[in-house]
């Protein structure tokens, strides 16, 4: 999947790297705008009774300048909030279809 968004979203593409039903989905995320970079994202699924606990994690390597920018802009907080919103939406959609 690729996207081209506004200044908040930028542009890039996501590639499915690995998928194991009921276990995990791994994605490679290549950002092209406003900055170039590559990250990995992973969704882990853990059945708990009649529900499933979903964990969304990201990993990437930053050079010194990128680390400094992330600290100044509080990147972990921004990304964390977006991940929480995404997980909330996933919960709403999945529960509305059950």
CSV table of N, CA and C in Angstrom, one decimal:
chain,number,residue,atom,x,y,z
A,1,UNK,N,0.8,-1.2,0.0
A,1,UNK,CA,0.0,0.0,0.0
A,1,UNK,C,0.9,1.2,0.0
A,2,UNK,N,0.5,2.2,-0.7
A,2,UNK,CA,1.3,3.5,-0.7
A,2,UNK,C,0.3,4.6,-0.4
A,3,UNK,N,0.8,5.7,0.1
A,3,UNK,CA,0.0,6.9,0.4
A,3,UNK,C,0.7,8.2,0.1
A,4,UNK,N,0.0,9.2,-0.2
A,4,UNK,CA,0.5,10.6,-0.3
A,4,UNK,C,-0.5,11.5,0.4
A,5,UNK,N,-0.1,12.0,1.6
A,5,UNK,CA,-1.0,12.8,2.4
A,5,UNK,C,-0.6,14.2,2.5
A,6,UNK,N,-1.1,14.8,3.6
A,6,UNK,CA,-0.8,16.2,3.9
A,6,UNK,C,0.5,16.3,4.7
A,7,UNK,N,0.8,17.5,5.2
A,7,UNK,CA,2.0,17.7,6.0
A,7,UNK,C,2.1,16.9,7.3
A,8,UNK,N,1.0,16.5,7.8
A,8,UNK,CA,0.9,15.7,9.0
A,8,UNK,C,1.2,14.2,8.7
A,9,UNK,N,0.8,13.7,7.5
A,9,UNK,CA,0.9,12.3,7.2
A,9,UNK,C,2.1,12.0,6.3
A,10,UNK,N,2.4,12.9,5.4
A,10,UNK,CA,3.6,12.7,4.5
A,10,UNK,C,3.2,11.7,3.4
A,11,UNK,N,4.2,11.0,2.9
A,11,UNK,CA,4.0,10.0,1.9
A,11,UNK,C,4.9,8.8,2.1
A,12,UNK,N,4.6,7.7,1.6
A,12,UNK,CA,5.4,6.5,1.7
A,12,UNK,C,4.6,5.2,1.3
A,13,UNK,N,5.1,4.1,1.7
A,13,UNK,CA,4.5,2.8,1.4
A,13,UNK,C,4.7,1.8,2.5
A,14,UNK,N,3.8,0.8,2.5
A,14,UNK,CA,3.8,-0.2,3.5
A,14,UNK,C,3.9,-1.6,2.7
A,15,UNK,N,4.7,-2.5,3.2
A,15,UNK,CA,4.8,-3.8,2.6
A,15,UNK,C,4.6,-4.9,3.6
A,16,UNK,N,3.7,-5.8,3.4
A,16,UNK,CA,3.5,-6.9,4.3
A,16,UNK,C,4.7,-7.8,4.2
A,17,UNK,N,5.3,-8.1,5.3
A,17,UNK,CA,6.6,-8.9,5.4
A,17,UNK,C,6.3,-10.3,5.8
A,18,UNK,N,5.4,-10.4,6.8
A,18,UNK,CA,5.1,-11.7,7.4
A,18,UNK,C,3.7,-11.7,8.0
A,19,UNK,N,3.0,-12.8,7.8
A,19,UNK,CA,1.7,-12.9,8.4
A,19,UNK,C,1.5,-14.4,8.9
A,20,UNK,N,1.1,-14.5,10.2
A,20,UNK,CA,0.8,-15.8,10.8
A,20,UNK,C,-0.6,-15.7,11.4
A,21,UNK,N,-1.6,-16.4,10.8
A,21,UNK,CA,-3.0,-16.2,11.3
A,21,UNK,C,-3.0,-16.4,12.8
A,22,UNK,N,-3.8,-15.6,13.5
A,22,UNK,CA,-4.0,-15.6,14.9
A,22,UNK,C,-2.8,-15.4,15.7
A,23,UNK,N,-1.7,-15.0,15.1
A,23,UNK,CA,-0.4,-14.7,15.8
A,23,UNK,C,0.1,-13.3,15.6
A,24,UNK,N,0.5,-13.0,14.3
A,24,UNK,CA,1.1,-11.7,14.1
A,24,UNK,C,1.0,-11.3,12.7
A,25,UNK,N,1.3,-10.0,12.4
A,25,UNK,CA,1.4,-9.4,11.1
A,25,UNK,C,2.6,-8.5,11.2
A,26,UNK,N,3.6,-8.6,10.3
A,26,UNK,CA,4.7,-7.7,10.3
A,26,UNK,C,4.7,-6.9,9.0
A,27,UNK,N,5.0,-5.6,9.2
A,27,UNK,CA,4.9,-4.7,8.0
A,27,UNK,C,6.2,-3.9,8.0
A,28,UNK,N,6.7,-3.6,6.8
A,28,UNK,CA,7.8,-2.7,6.6
A,28,UNK,C,7.2,-1.4,6.1
A,29,UNK,N,7.6,-0.3,6.7
A,29,UNK,CA,7.1,1.0,6.4
A,29,UNK,C,8.2,1.9,5.9
A,30,UNK,N,8.1,2.3,4.6
A,30,UNK,CA,9.1,3.2,4.0
A,30,UNK,C,8.5,4.6,3.8
A,31,UNK,N,9.0,5.6,4.6
A,31,UNK,CA,8.6,6.9,4.5
A,31,UNK,C,9.4,7.7,3.4
A,32,UNK,N,8.7,8.5,2.6
A,32,UNK,CA,9.4,9.2,1.6
A,32,UNK,C,9.3,10.7,1.8
A,33,UNK,N,8.3,11.2,2.4
A,33,UNK,CA,8.0,12.6,2.7
A,33,UNK,C,7.4,12.8,4.1
A,34,UNK,N,7.7,13.7,4.9
A,34,UNK,CA,8.6,14.8,4.6
A,34,UNK,C,10.1,14.4,4.8
A,35,UNK,N,10.3,13.2,5.4
A,35,UNK,CA,11.6,12.7,5.6
A,35,UNK,C,11.7,11.3,5.1
A,36,UNK,N,12.8,10.8,4.6
A,36,UNK,CA,13.0,9.5,4.2
A,36,UNK,C,13.4,8.6,5.4
A,37,UNK,N,12.9,7.4,5.5
A,37,UNK,CA,13.2,6.5,6.5
A,37,UNK,C,12.5,5.2,6.4
A,38,UNK,N,12.9,4.2,7.1
A,38,UNK,CA,12.3,2.9,7.1
A,38,UNK,C,12.0,2.5,8.6
A,39,UNK,N,10.8,1.9,8.8
A,39,UNK,CA,10.5,1.4,10.1
A,39,UNK,C,9.8,0.1,9.9
A,40,UNK,N,9.8,-0.7,11.0
A,40,UNK,CA,9.1,-1.9,11.0
A,40,UNK,C,7.9,-1.8,12.0
A,41,UNK,N,6.8,-2.4,11.6
A,41,UNK,CA,5.6,-2.4,12.5
A,41,UNK,C,5.2,-3.8,12.7
A,42,UNK,N,4.6,-4.1,13.8
A,42,UNK,CA,4.2,-5.5,14.1
A,42,UNK,C,2.9,-5.4,14.9
A,43,UNK,N,1.9,-6.3,14.5
A,43,UNK,CA,0.7,-6.5,15.3
A,43,UNK,C,0.8,-7.9,15.9
A,44,UNK,N,0.7,-8.0,17.2
A,44,UNK,CA,0.7,-9.3,17.8
A,44,UNK,C,-0.7,-9.6,18.3
A,45,UNK,N,-1.2,-10.8,18.1
A,45,UNK,CA,-2.5,-11.2,18.6
A,45,UNK,C,-2.4,-12.3,19.6
A,46,UNK,N,-3.1,-12.1,20.8
A,46,UNK,CA,-3.1,-13.1,21.8
A,46,UNK,C,-4.5,-13.3,22.3
A,47,UNK,N,-5.0,-14.5,21.9
A,47,UNK,CA,-6.4,-14.9,22.3
A,47,UNK,C,-6.6,-14.9,23.8
A,48,UNK,N,-7.6,-14.3,24.3
A,48,UNK,CA,-8.0,-14.2,25.7
A,48,UNK,C,-9.4,-14.5,25.9
A,49,UNK,N,-9.8,-15.8,26.0
A,49,UNK,CA,-11.2,-16.2,26.1
A,49,UNK,C,-11.9,-15.9,24.8
A,50,UNK,N,-13.0,-15.2,24.8
A,50,UNK,CA,-13.7,-14.9,23.6
A,50,UNK,C,-13.2,-13.6,22.9
A,51,UNK,N,-12.1,-13.0,23.4
A,51,UNK,CA,-11.6,-11.8,22.9
A,51,UNK,C,-10.1,-12.0,22.4
A,52,UNK,N,-9.6,-11.0,21.8
A,52,UNK,CA,-8.2,-11.1,21.4
A,52,UNK,C,-7.5,-9.8,21.8
A,53,UNK,N,-6.3,-9.9,22.5
A,53,UNK,CA,-5.5,-8.8,22.9
A,53,UNK,C,-4.6,-8.5,21.7
A,54,UNK,N,-4.6,-7.2,21.2
A,54,UNK,CA,-3.8,-6.8,20.1
A,54,UNK,C,-2.7,-5.8,20.6
A,55,UNK,N,-1.5,-6.1,20.3
A,55,UNK,CA,-0.3,-5.2,20.6
A,55,UNK,C,0.3,-4.7,19.3
A,56,UNK,N,0.4,-3.4,19.2
A,56,UNK,CA,1.0,-2.8,18.0
A,56,UNK,C,2.3,-2.2,18.4
A,57,UNK,N,3.4,-2.6,17.8
A,57,UNK,CA,4.7,-2.0,18.1
A,57,UNK,C,5.4,-1.6,16.8
A,58,UNK,N,6.4,-0.6,17.0
A,58,UNK,CA,7.2,-0.2,15.9
A,58,UNK,C,8.6,-0.2,16.3
A,59,UNK,N,9.5,-0.4,15.3
A,59,UNK,CA,10.9,-0.3,15.6
A,59,UNK,C,11.6,0.3,14.4
A,60,UNK,N,12.7,1.1,14.7
A,60,UNK,CA,13.4,1.7,13.6
A,60,UNK,C,14.8,2.1,14.1
A,61,UNK,N,15.7,2.4,13.2
A,61,UNK,CA,17.0,2.9,13.6
A,61,UNK,C,17.1,4.4,13.2
A,62,UNK,N,17.6,5.2,14.1
A,62,UNK,CA,17.7,6.6,13.9
A,62,UNK,C,19.1,7.0,13.9
A,63,UNK,N,19.5,8.0,13.1
A,63,UNK,CA,20.9,8.5,13.2
A,63,UNK,C,20.8,9.6,14.3
A,64,UNK,N,21.9,10.3,14.6
A,64,UNK,CA,21.9,11.2,15.7
A,64,UNK,C,20.9,12.4,15.5
A,65,UNK,N,20.9,12.9,14.3
A,65,UNK,CA,20.0,14.1,14.0
A,65,UNK,C,18.5,13.6,14.1
A,66,UNK,N,18.2,12.5,13.6
A,66,UNK,CA,16.8,12.0,13.8
A,66,UNK,C,16.4,11.8,15.2
A,67,UNK,N,17.3,11.2,16.0
A,67,UNK,CA,17.1,11.1,17.4
A,67,UNK,C,16.8,12.4,18.1
A,68,UNK,N,17.6,13.4,17.8
A,68,UNK,CA,17.5,14.7,18.4
A,68,UNK,C,16.1,15.3,18.0
A,69,UNK,N,15.7,15.2,16.7
A,69,UNK,CA,14.4,15.7,16.2
A,69,UNK,C,13.3,15.0,17.0
A,70,UNK,N,13.4,13.7,17.2
A,70,UNK,CA,12.4,12.9,17.8
A,70,UNK,C,12.2,13.4,19.3
A,71,UNK,N,13.3,13.7,19.9
A,71,UNK,CA,13.3,14.2,21.3
A,71,UNK,C,12.6,15.6,21.4
A,72,UNK,N,13.0,16.5,20.4
A,72,UNK,CA,12.5,17.8,20.4
A,72,UNK,C,11.0,17.8,20.1
A,73,UNK,N,10.6,17.0,19.2
A,73,UNK,CA,9.2,17.0,18.8
A,73,UNK,C,8.4,16.1,19.6
A,74,UNK,N,9.0,15.4,20.5
A,74,UNK,CA,8.3,14.4,21.3
A,74,UNK,C,7.6,13.3,20.4
A,75,UNK,N,8.4,12.8,19.5
A,75,UNK,CA,7.9,11.8,18.6
A,75,UNK,C,7.2,10.6,19.1
A,76,UNK,N,7.7,10.1,20.3
A,76,UNK,CA,7.1,8.9,20.9
A,76,UNK,C,5.7,9.2,21.3
A,77,UNK,N,5.5,10.4,21.8
A,77,UNK,CA,4.1,10.8,22.3
A,77,UNK,C,3.2,10.9,21.1
A,78,UNK,N,3.7,11.5,20.0
A,78,UNK,CA,2.9,11.7,18.8
A,78,UNK,C,2.5,10.4,18.2
A,79,UNK,N,3.5,9.5,18.0
A,79,UNK,CA,3.2,8.2,17.4
A,79,UNK,C,2.4,7.4,18.3
A,80,UNK,N,2.7,7.4,19.6
A,80,UNK,CA,1.9,6.6,20.6
A,80,UNK,C,0.4,7.0,20.6
A,81,UNK,N,0.1,8.3,20.5
A,81,UNK,CA,-1.3,8.7,20.4
A,81,UNK,C,-2.0,8.2,19.2
A,82,UNK,N,-1.3,8.2,18.0
A,82,UNK,CA,-1.8,7.8,16.8
A,82,UNK,C,-2.1,6.2,16.9
A,83,UNK,N,-1.1,5.5,17.5
A,83,UNK,CA,-1.3,4.1,17.6
A,83,UNK,C,-2.5,3.8,18.5
A,84,UNK,N,-2.7,4.5,19.6
A,84,UNK,CA,-3.8,4.3,20.5
A,84,UNK,C,-5.1,4.6,19.7
A,85,UNK,N,-5.2,5.6,18.9
A,85,UNK,CA,-6.4,5.9,18.1
A,85,UNK,C,-6.6,4.8,17.1
A,86,UNK,N,-5.6,4.3,16.5
A,86,UNK,CA,-5.7,3.2,15.6
A,86,UNK,C,-6.2,1.9,16.2
A,87,UNK,N,-5.7,1.6,17.4
A,87,UNK,CA,-6.2,0.4,18.1
A,87,UNK,C,-7.6,0.6,18.6
A,88,UNK,N,-8.0,1.8,19.0
A,88,UNK,CA,-9.4,2.0,19.4
A,88,UNK,C,-10.3,1.8,18.2
A,89,UNK,N,-9.9,2.3,17.0
A,89,UNK,CA,-10.7,2.2,15.8
A,89,UNK,C,-10.8,0.7,15.4
A,90,UNK,N,-9.7,0.0,15.5
A,90,UNK,CA,-9.7,-1.5,15.2
A,90,UNK,C,-10.7,-2.2,16.1
A,91,UNK,N,-10.7,-1.9,17.4
A,91,UNK,CA,-11.6,-2.5,18.4
A,91,UNK,C,-13.1,-2.2,18.0
A,92,UNK,N,-13.4,-0.9,17.7
A,92,UNK,CA,-14.7,-0.5,17.3
A,92,UNK,C,-15.2,-1.3,16.1
A,93,UNK,N,-14.4,-1.4,15.1
A,93,UNK,CA,-14.8,-2.0,13.8
A,93,UNK,C,-14.9,-3.5,14.1
A,94,UNK,N,-14.0,-4.2,14.8
A,94,UNK,CA,-14.1,-5.6,15.0
A,94,UNK,C,-15.2,-6.0,15.8
A,95,UNK,N,-15.6,-5.2,16.8
A,95,UNK,CA,-16.7,-5.5,17.7
A,95,UNK,C,-18.0,-5.2,17.0
A,96,UNK,N,-18.1,-4.3,16.1
A,96,UNK,CA,-19.3,-4.0,15.4
A,96,UNK,C,-19.7,-5.1,14.4
A,97,UNK,N,-18.7,-5.9,14.0
A,97,UNK,CA,-18.9,-7.0,13.0
A,97,UNK,C,-19.1,-8.3,13.6
A,98,UNK,N,-19.0,-8.4,15.0
A,98,UNK,CA,-19.2,-9.7,15.6
A,98,UNK,C,-20.6,-10.0,16.0
